[in-house]
XYZ file of C-alpha atoms in Angstrom:
95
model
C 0.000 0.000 0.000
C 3.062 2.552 1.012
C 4.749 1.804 -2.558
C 1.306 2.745 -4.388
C 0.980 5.636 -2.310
C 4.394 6.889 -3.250
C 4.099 5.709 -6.752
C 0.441 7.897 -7.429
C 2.507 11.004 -5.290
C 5.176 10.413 -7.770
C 3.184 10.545 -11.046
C 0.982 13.531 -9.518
C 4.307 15.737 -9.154
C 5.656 14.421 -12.490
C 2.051 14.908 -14.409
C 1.763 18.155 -12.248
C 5.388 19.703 -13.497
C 4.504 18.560 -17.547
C 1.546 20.500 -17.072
C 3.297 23.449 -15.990
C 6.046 23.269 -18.522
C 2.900 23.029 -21.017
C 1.105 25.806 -19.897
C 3.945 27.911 -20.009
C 5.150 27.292 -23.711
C 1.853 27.351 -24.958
C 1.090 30.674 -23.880
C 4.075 32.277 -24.430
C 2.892 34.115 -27.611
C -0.670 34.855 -26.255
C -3.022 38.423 -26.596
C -1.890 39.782 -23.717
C -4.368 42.471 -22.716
C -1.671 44.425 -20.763
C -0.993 45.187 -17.020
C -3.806 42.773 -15.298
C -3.527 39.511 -18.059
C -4.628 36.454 -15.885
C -2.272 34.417 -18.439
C 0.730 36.391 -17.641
C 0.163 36.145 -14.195
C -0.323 32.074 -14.453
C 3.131 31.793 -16.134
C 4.961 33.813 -13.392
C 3.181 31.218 -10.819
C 4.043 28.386 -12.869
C 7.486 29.783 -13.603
C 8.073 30.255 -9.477
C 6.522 27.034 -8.813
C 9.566 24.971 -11.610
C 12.128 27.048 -9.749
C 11.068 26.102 -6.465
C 11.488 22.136 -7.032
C 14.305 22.538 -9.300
C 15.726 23.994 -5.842
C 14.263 21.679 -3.715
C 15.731 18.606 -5.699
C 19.157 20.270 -6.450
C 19.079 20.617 -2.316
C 18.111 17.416 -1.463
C 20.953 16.209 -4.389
C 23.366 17.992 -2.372
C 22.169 16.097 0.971
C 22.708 13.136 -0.483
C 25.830 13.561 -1.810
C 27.330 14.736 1.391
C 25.911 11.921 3.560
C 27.178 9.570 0.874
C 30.353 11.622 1.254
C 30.237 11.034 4.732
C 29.446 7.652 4.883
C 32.377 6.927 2.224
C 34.837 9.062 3.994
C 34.631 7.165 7.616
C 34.648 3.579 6.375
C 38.115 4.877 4.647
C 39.157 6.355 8.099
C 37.727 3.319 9.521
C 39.991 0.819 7.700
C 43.024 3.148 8.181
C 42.867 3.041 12.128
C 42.939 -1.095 12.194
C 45.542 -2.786 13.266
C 45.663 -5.270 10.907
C 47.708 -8.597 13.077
C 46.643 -10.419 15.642
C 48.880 -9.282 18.466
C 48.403 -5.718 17.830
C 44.667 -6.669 18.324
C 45.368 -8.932 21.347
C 43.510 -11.657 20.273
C 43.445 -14.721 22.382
C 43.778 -17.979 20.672
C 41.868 -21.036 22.594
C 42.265 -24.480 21.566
């Protein structure tokens, strides 16, 4: 149920952004009536609302990246501080 949930948010964001990028190239050459043009004013939303994920997923890109980073960058450190013999681990052999 969670994955078909996510799935139908998915394709509502991706239908929902098409749209937008629709709108806006189809009424870029429209008879714009001058100062108070509802079409003009729908483009600017639209136009704000593409910037506004672009940012959001070029943020959450970066979050990623670091914590991957991050991740990548203590297993290295990790490996580098063992000891890699027995006796410098003082392991006890039993019989």
């Amino acid at each position: 149920m969670k994955k078909q949930l996510k799935l139908i948010v998915c394709l509502m964001l991706c239908t929902s952004i098409l749209l937008s990028v629709c709108l806006i190239e189809h009424n870029t050459e429209h008879n714009c009536i001058g100062e108070n043009c509802q079409i003009c004013r729908d483009i600017a939303i639209q136009r704000e609302i593409l910037k506004s994920i672009l940012l959001g997923i070029m943020c959450g890109c970066i979050v990623i990246f670091v914590s991957q980073l991050a991740v990548f960058m203590s297993l290295f450190s990790d490996t580098e501080k063992r000891k890699l013999n027995l006796v410098a681990n003082k392991v006890k052999l039993t019989a």
